[in-house]
Structures are given as structure tokens and as C-alpha cells.
Amino acid sequence: MEIKLNAGIKHKEEKIVAMSDTARVFGSGAAEVFATPMMIGLMEGAAMNAVKGYLPEGFSTVGTSVNVRHLSATAVGKKVWAEAELVEVDRKRLVFKVDAYDEDKKIGEGTHERFIIDEAKFMGNLK
């Protein structure tokens, strides 16, 4: 099945930083600030949801590469969001520009790669 996606598709995901989102709770650091793995997850979610409405039933995407920098700390209680823009399509390979912000500043930037999968075939390969 041929899936047509074009560069330029964008999506934004947002949340309020909770204590469960902190580096201390996540185990990635000692500070009670928004954890890098949580920021990456928000970026991946934005990328995944950017294209999900363009895929046929039974297809989705999986993350395969993340190259980001966490630029600045964010306190618990602050709103954060990630923006993803599809910048490259190579058959089933999708590359996104991802950026993250809090209420005051840019907190992260980078790229994220995903691949389009047939969910049944993908899960069948795991057995």
C-alpha cells in the first residue's frame, strides 16, 4: 500500500509539568525539574500525532532515532509543549524537526525519525 505524506505537516503537544515528570522521580537526575526523557517523549508524541490522521487503518509509526538537546530547565507546574514538523519523507522513513518550549523560553531542539509500520505485521514479527 502506498502512503502519501508531504513535508510541512505540523503538530503540537502540551502538558503541565507534574512531579512525576521530574528527573528525580524518573531516575535521570537529582533535580526536581522536567526530565529530559519526558521532554523527548513529548517531542515523539507530537511527531507521531502529526501524521497519524494521514495513515490508513492498521498503520502507525514507531520511533527509531532521536537527536535532541535539552537547553534549559523547567520547574514543576509550568506548561510545556513540543512542536513537530515533518521535514523529510523517504518512502516509510519520516524525519521531523522537533522543538520544545515552556512558558518562558525554548527548552529543547533537534530531530526525530520515525518509520511507518503495518501494525499487524510488525507485532507478528515479535512472536
Coordinates of N, CA, C and O in Angstrom, one line a residue:
M1 N 0.8 -1.2 0.0 CA 0.0 0.0 0.0 C 0.9 1.2 0.0 O 1.8 1.3 0.8
E2 N 0.6 2.2 -0.9 CA 1.4 3.4 -1.0 C 0.7 4.5 -0.1 O -0.5 4.7 -0.1
I3 N 1.5 5.1 0.7 CA 1.0 6.1 1.6 C 1.7 7.5 1.2 O 2.9 7.5 1.1
K4 N 0.9 8.5 1.0 CA 1.4 9.7 0.5 C 1.4 10.7 1.7 O 0.4 11.1 2.2
L5 N 2.6 11.1 2.1 CA 2.8 12.2 3.1 C 3.7 13.2 2.5 O 4.6 12.9 1.7
N6 N 3.4 14.5 2.8 CA 4.3 15.6 2.3 C 4.9 16.3 3.5 O 4.3 16.5 4.5
A7 N 6.1 16.8 3.3 CA 6.8 17.7 4.3 C 5.9 18.9 4.6 O 5.1 19.3 3.7
G8 N 6.0 19.4 5.8 CA 5.2 20.5 6.2 C 4.1 20.3 7.2 O 3.6 21.2 7.8
I9 N 3.8 19.0 7.4 CA 2.8 18.6 8.4 C 3.3 19.0 9.8 O 4.4 18.6 10.1
K10 N 2.5 19.6 10.6 CA 2.9 20.1 11.9 C 1.9 19.6 13.0 O 0.7 19.4 12.7
H11 N 2.4 19.5 14.2 CA 1.5 19.2 15.3 C 2.2 19.7 16.6 O 3.4 19.7 16.7
K12 N 1.4 20.0 17.6 CA 1.8 20.5 18.9 C 1.2 19.6 20.0 O 0.0 19.4 20.0
E13 N 2.0 19.2 21.0 CA 1.5 18.5 22.2 C 1.9 19.4 23.4 O 3.0 19.9 23.4
E14 N 1.0 19.5 24.4 CA 1.4 20.2 25.6 C 0.9 19.5 26.8 O 0.1 18.7 26.8
K15 N 1.5 19.9 27.9 CA 1.2 19.4 29.2 C 1.7 20.4 30.3 O 2.5 21.2 30.0
I16 N 1.2 20.2 31.5 CA 1.8 20.9 32.7 C 2.7 19.9 33.4 O 2.4 18.7 33.6
V17 N 3.9 20.4 33.7 CA 4.9 19.6 34.4 C 4.5 19.2 35.8 O 4.2 20.0 36.6
A18 N 4.3 17.9 36.0 CA 4.0 17.3 37.3 C 5.2 16.8 38.0 O 6.3 16.6 37.3
M19 N 5.1 16.5 39.3 CA 6.3 15.9 40.0 C 6.7 14.6 39.3 O 7.9 14.3 39.3
S20 N 5.7 13.8 38.8 CA 6.1 12.6 38.2 C 6.9 12.7 36.9 O 7.4 11.8 36.4
D21 N 6.9 14.0 36.4 CA 7.7 14.3 35.1 C 9.1 14.7 35.4 O 9.8 15.1 34.5
T22 N 9.5 14.7 36.7 CA 10.8 15.3 37.0 C 12.0 14.3 36.9 O 11.8 13.1 37.0
A23 N 13.1 14.8 36.7 CA 14.3 14.0 36.6 C 14.5 13.1 37.9 O 14.9 12.0 37.8
R24 N 14.2 13.7 39.0 CA 14.4 12.9 40.3 C 13.5 11.7 40.3 O 13.9 10.6 40.6
V25 N 12.2 11.9 40.0 CA 11.3 10.8 40.0 C 11.6 9.8 38.9 O 11.5 8.6 39.1
F26 N 11.9 10.3 37.7 CA 12.1 9.5 36.5 C 13.4 8.6 36.7 O 13.5 7.6 36.2
G27 N 14.3 9.2 37.5 CA 15.6 8.5 37.7 C 16.7 8.9 36.8 O 17.8 8.3 36.7
S28 N 16.5 10.0 36.1 CA 17.5 10.5 35.1 C 18.4 11.6 35.7 O 19.2 12.2 35.0
G29 N 18.1 12.0 36.9 CA 18.9 13.1 37.6 C 18.4 13.3 39.0 O 17.4 12.7 39.4
A30 N 19.0 14.3 39.7 CA 18.6 14.5 41.1 C 17.7 15.7 41.2 O 17.1 15.9 42.3
A31 N 17.6 16.5 40.2 CA 16.8 17.8 40.3 C 15.3 17.5 40.1 O 14.9 16.7 39.3
E32 N 14.5 18.3 40.8 CA 13.0 18.3 40.6 C 12.6 19.3 39.5 O 12.0 20.3 39.7
V33 N 13.1 19.0 38.3 CA 12.8 19.7 37.1 C 12.4 18.8 36.0 O 12.6 17.6 36.1
F34 N 11.7 19.3 34.9 CA 11.2 18.5 33.8 C 12.4 17.6 33.3 O 13.4 18.1 32.8
A35 N 12.2 16.3 33.3 CA 13.2 15.4 32.9 C 13.4 15.4 31.3 O 12.5 15.5 30.6
T36 N 14.7 15.2 30.9 CA 15.0 15.1 29.5 C 14.2 13.9 28.9 O 13.6 14.2 27.8
P37 N 14.1 12.7 29.5 CA 13.3 11.7 28.8 C 11.8 12.1 28.6 O 11.2 11.7 27.7
M38 N 11.3 12.9 29.5 CA 9.9 13.3 29.4 C 9.8 14.3 28.3 O 8.8 14.3 27.5
M39 N 10.8 15.2 28.1 CA 10.7 16.1 27.0 C 10.8 15.4 25.7 O 10.1 15.7 24.7
I40 N 11.7 14.4 25.6 CA 11.8 13.6 24.4 C 10.5 12.9 24.1 O 10.1 12.8 22.9
G41 N 9.9 12.3 25.1 CA 8.6 11.7 24.9 C 7.5 12.6 24.4 O 6.7 12.2 23.5
L42 N 7.5 13.9 24.9 CA 6.6 14.9 24.4 C 6.9 15.2 22.9 O 5.9 15.3 22.1
M43 N 8.1 15.3 22.6 CA 8.5 15.5 21.2 C 8.1 14.3 20.3 O 7.5 14.5 19.2
E44 N 8.3 13.1 20.7 CA 7.9 11.9 20.0 C 6.4 11.9 19.8 O 5.9 11.5 18.7
G45 N 5.7 12.2 20.8 CA 4.2 12.2 20.7 C 3.7 13.2 19.7 O 2.8 13.0 19.0
A46 N 4.4 14.4 19.7 CA 4.0 15.4 18.7 C 4.2 14.9 17.3 O 3.4 15.1 16.4
A47 N 5.4 14.3 17.1 CA 5.7 13.7 15.7 C 4.7 12.6 15.4 O 4.2 12.6 14.2
M48 N 4.5 11.7 16.3 CA 3.6 10.6 16.0 C 2.2 11.1 15.6 O 1.6 10.7 14.7
N49 N 1.7 12.0 16.4 CA 0.3 12.5 16.2 C 0.2 13.5 15.0 O -0.9 13.7 14.5
A50 N 1.3 14.0 14.5 CA 1.3 14.9 13.4 C 0.9 14.1 12.1 O 0.1 14.6 11.3
V51 N 1.3 12.8 12.0 CA 1.0 12.1 10.8 C -0.1 11.0 11.0 O -0.6 10.4 10.0
K52 N -0.5 10.7 12.2 CA -1.4 9.6 12.5 C -2.7 9.7 11.7 O -3.2 8.7 11.2
G53 N -3.3 10.9 11.5 CA -4.5 11.1 10.8 C -4.4 10.9 9.3 O -5.4 10.8 8.6
Y54 N -3.1 10.8 8.8 CA -2.9 10.7 7.4 C -2.6 9.2 7.0 O -2.5 8.9 5.8
L55 N -2.6 8.3 8.0 CA -2.3 6.9 7.8 C -3.5 6.1 7.7 O -4.5 6.3 8.4
P56 N -3.5 5.1 6.8 CA -4.7 4.2 6.7 C -4.9 3.4 8.0 O -3.9 3.2 8.8
E57 N -6.1 2.8 8.2 CA -6.4 2.0 9.3 C -5.4 0.8 9.4 O -5.0 0.2 8.3
G58 N -4.9 0.5 10.6 CA -3.9 -0.5 10.8 C -2.5 -0.2 10.6 O -1.6 -1.0 10.8
F59 N -2.2 1.1 10.3 CA -0.9 1.6 10.1 C -0.6 2.6 11.2 O -1.5 3.4 11.6
S60 N 0.7 2.7 11.7 CA 1.1 3.7 12.6 C 2.6 3.9 12.4 O 3.2 3.5 11.4
T61 N 3.2 4.6 13.3 CA 4.7 4.9 13.2 C 5.4 4.5 14.5 O 4.8 4.4 15.6
V62 N 6.7 4.1 14.3 CA 7.5 3.8 15.5 C 8.7 4.7 15.4 O 9.3 5.0 14.3
G63 N 9.2 5.2 16.6 CA 10.4 6.0 16.7 C 11.6 5.1 16.5 O 11.7 4.0 17.0
T64 N 12.6 5.6 15.7 CA 13.8 4.9 15.5 C 15.1 5.7 15.8 O 16.1 5.1 16.0
S65 N 15.0 7.0 15.9 CA 16.1 7.8 16.2 C 15.7 9.1 16.8 O 14.7 9.7 16.4
V66 N 16.5 9.6 17.8 CA 16.2 10.9 18.5 C 17.6 11.6 18.6 O 18.5 11.0 19.1
N67 N 17.7 12.8 18.1 CA 18.9 13.6 18.3 C 18.5 15.0 18.8 O 18.1 15.8 18.0
V68 N 18.4 15.2 20.1 CA 17.9 16.4 20.6 C 18.9 16.9 21.7 O 19.6 16.2 22.3
R69 N 18.8 18.2 21.9 CA 19.5 18.9 23.0 C 18.4 19.5 24.0 O 17.5 20.1 23.6
H70 N 18.7 19.3 25.3 CA 17.8 19.9 26.3 C 18.5 21.1 26.7 O 19.6 21.1 27.3
L71 N 17.9 22.3 26.4 CA 18.6 23.6 26.5 C 18.5 24.3 27.8 O 19.3 25.0 28.2
S72 N 17.3 24.0 28.5 CA 17.1 24.8 29.7 C 16.1 24.0 30.7 O 15.3 23.3 30.2
A73 N 16.2 24.2 32.0 CA 15.4 23.6 32.9 C 14.0 24.2 33.0 O 13.8 25.4 32.8
T74 N 13.0 23.4 33.4 CA 11.6 23.9 33.6 C 11.1 23.3 35.0 O 11.3 22.1 35.3
A75 N 10.5 24.2 35.7 CA 10.0 23.9 37.1 C 8.7 23.1 37.0 O 7.9 23.3 36.0
V76 N 8.4 22.4 38.0 CA 7.1 21.8 38.2 C 6.0 22.8 38.2 O 6.2 23.9 38.8
G77 N 4.9 22.6 37.6 CA 3.8 23.5 37.5 C 3.8 24.3 36.2 O 2.7 25.0 35.9
K78 N 4.9 24.4 35.5 CA 4.9 25.2 34.3 C 4.3 24.4 33.1 O 4.4 23.2 33.1
K79 N 3.7 25.1 32.2 CA 3.2 24.5 30.9 C 4.4 24.3 30.0 O 5.3 25.2 29.9
V80 N 4.5 23.1 29.4 CA 5.5 22.8 28.4 C 4.8 22.3 27.1 O 3.7 21.8 27.2
W81 N 5.4 22.5 26.0 CA 4.9 21.9 24.7 C 6.0 21.6 23.8 O 7.1 22.2 23.9
A82 N 5.7 20.7 22.9 CA 6.6 20.3 21.8 C 5.9 20.5 20.5 O 4.7 20.2 20.4
E83 N 6.7 20.9 19.6 CA 6.2 21.1 18.2 C 7.0 20.2 17.3 O 8.2 20.2 17.4
A84 N 6.3 19.5 16.4 CA 7.0 18.7 15.4 C 6.5 19.1 14.0 O 5.4 19.3 13.8
E85 N 7.5 19.1 13.1 CA 7.2 19.4 11.7 C 7.9 18.3 10.9 O 9.1 18.1 11.0
L86 N 7.1 17.7 10.0 CA 7.6 16.7 9.1 C 8.5 17.4 8.0 O 8.0 18.3 7.3
V87 N 9.8 17.1 8.0 CA 10.7 17.8 7.1 C 11.2 16.9 5.9 O 11.8 17.4 5.0
E88 N 11.1 15.6 6.1 CA 11.6 14.7 5.1 C 10.8 13.4 5.0 O 10.5 12.9 6.1
V89 N 10.5 13.0 3.8 CA 9.7 11.7 3.6 C 10.6 10.9 2.6 O 10.8 11.3 1.5
D90 N 11.0 9.7 3.1 CA 11.7 8.8 2.2 C 11.0 7.4 2.3 O 11.3 6.6 3.2
R91 N 10.0 7.2 1.5 CA 9.2 6.0 1.5 C 8.5 5.9 2.9 O 7.6 6.7 3.2
K92 N 9.0 4.9 3.7 CA 8.4 4.7 5.0 C 9.1 5.5 6.1 O 8.7 5.5 7.3
R93 N 10.2 6.1 5.8 CA 11.1 6.8 6.8 C 10.6 8.3 6.8 O 10.6 9.0 5.8
L94 N 10.3 8.8 8.0 CA 9.9 10.2 8.2 C 10.9 10.9 9.2 O 11.2 10.3 10.2
V95 N 11.3 12.1 8.8 CA 12.2 12.9 9.7 C 11.4 14.1 10.1 O 10.8 14.8 9.2
F96 N 11.5 14.4 11.4 CA 10.8 15.6 11.9 C 11.8 16.5 12.6 O 12.8 16.1 13.2
K97 N 11.5 17.8 12.4 CA 12.2 18.8 13.2 C 11.4 19.0 14.5 O 10.1 19.1 14.4
V98 N 12.0 18.9 15.6 CA 11.2 19.0 16.9 C 11.8 20.1 17.8 O 13.0 20.3 17.8
D99 N 10.9 20.8 18.4 CA 11.3 21.9 19.3 C 10.4 21.8 20.6 O 9.3 21.4 20.5
A100 N 11.0 22.2 21.7 CA 10.2 22.2 23.0 C 10.3 23.5 23.6 O 11.4 24.2 23.6
Y101 N 9.3 23.9 24.3 CA 9.2 25.2 25.0 C 8.5 25.1 26.3 O 7.7 24.2 26.5
D102 N 8.8 26.1 27.2 CA 8.0 26.3 28.4 C 7.4 27.7 28.3 O 7.6 28.3 27.2
E103 N 6.7 28.1 29.3 CA 6.1 29.4 29.3 C 7.0 30.6 29.0 O 6.6 31.7 28.6
D104 N 8.3 30.4 29.3 CA 9.3 31.4 29.3 C 10.3 31.4 28.2 O 10.9 32.4 27.8
K105 N 10.6 30.2 27.6 CA 11.7 30.0 26.7 C 11.7 28.7 25.9 O 10.9 27.8 26.2
K106 N 12.6 28.6 25.0 CA 12.8 27.4 24.3 C 13.6 26.5 25.2 O 14.6 26.9 25.7
I107 N 13.2 25.2 25.3 CA 13.9 24.3 26.2 C 14.6 23.1 25.6 O 15.4 22.4 26.2
G108 N 14.2 22.9 24.3 CA 14.8 21.8 23.6 C 14.7 21.9 22.1 O 13.8 22.6 21.6
E109 N 15.6 21.2 21.3 CA 15.5 21.2 19.9 C 16.2 20.0 19.3 O 17.1 19.5 20.0
G110 N 15.9 19.6 18.1 CA 16.6 18.6 17.5 C 15.8 17.9 16.3 O 14.9 18.6 15.8
T111 N 16.1 16.6 16.1 CA 15.4 15.9 15.0 C 14.9 14.6 15.6 O 15.5 14.0 16.6
H112 N 13.9 14.0 15.0 CA 13.4 12.7 15.4 C 13.0 12.0 14.1 O 12.4 12.6 13.2
E113 N 13.3 10.7 14.0 CA 13.0 9.9 12.9 C 12.0 8.8 13.3 O 12.1 8.2 14.4
R114 N 11.0 8.5 12.4 CA 10.0 7.5 12.6 C 9.9 6.7 11.4 O 10.2 7.2 10.3
F115 N 9.4 5.5 11.5 CA 9.1 4.6 10.3 C 7.6 4.2 10.4 O 7.1 3.9 11.4
I116 N 7.0 4.2 9.2 CA 5.6 3.8 9.1 C 5.6 2.3 9.1 O 6.4 1.6 8.5
I117 N 4.7 1.7 9.9 CA 4.6 0.3 10.0 C 3.1 -0.2 9.8 O 2.2 0.5 10.1
D118 N 3.0 -1.4 9.3 CA 1.8 -2.2 9.3 C 1.7 -2.8 10.7 O 2.5 -3.7 11.0
E119 N 0.8 -2.4 11.6 CA 0.8 -2.8 13.0 C 0.7 -4.3 13.1 O 1.5 -4.9 13.9
A120 N -0.1 -5.0 12.4 CA -0.3 -6.5 12.5 C 1.0 -7.2 12.1 O 1.4 -8.1 12.8
K121 N 1.6 -6.8 11.0 CA 2.8 -7.4 10.5 C 3.9 -7.1 11.5 O 4.7 -8.0 11.9
F122 N 4.0 -5.9 12.0 CA 5.1 -5.5 13.0 C 5.0 -6.4 14.3 O 6.0 -6.9 14.7
M123 N 3.8 -6.5 14.8 CA 3.6 -7.3 16.0 C 3.7 -8.8 15.8 O 4.3 -9.5 16.6
G124 N 3.4 -9.2 14.6 CA 3.5 -10.6 14.2 C 5.0 -11.0 14.2 O 5.4 -12.1 14.5
N125 N 5.9 -10.1 13.8 CA 7.3 -10.3 13.7 C 7.9 -10.5 15.1 O 9.0 -11.0 15.2
L126 N 7.2 -10.1 16.2 CA 7.8 -10.2 17.5 C 7.5 -11.5 18.2 O 8.1 -11.8 19.2
K127 N 6.7 -12.4 17.5 CA 6.3 -13.6 18.1 C 7.4 -14.7 17.9 O 8.1 -14.7 17.0

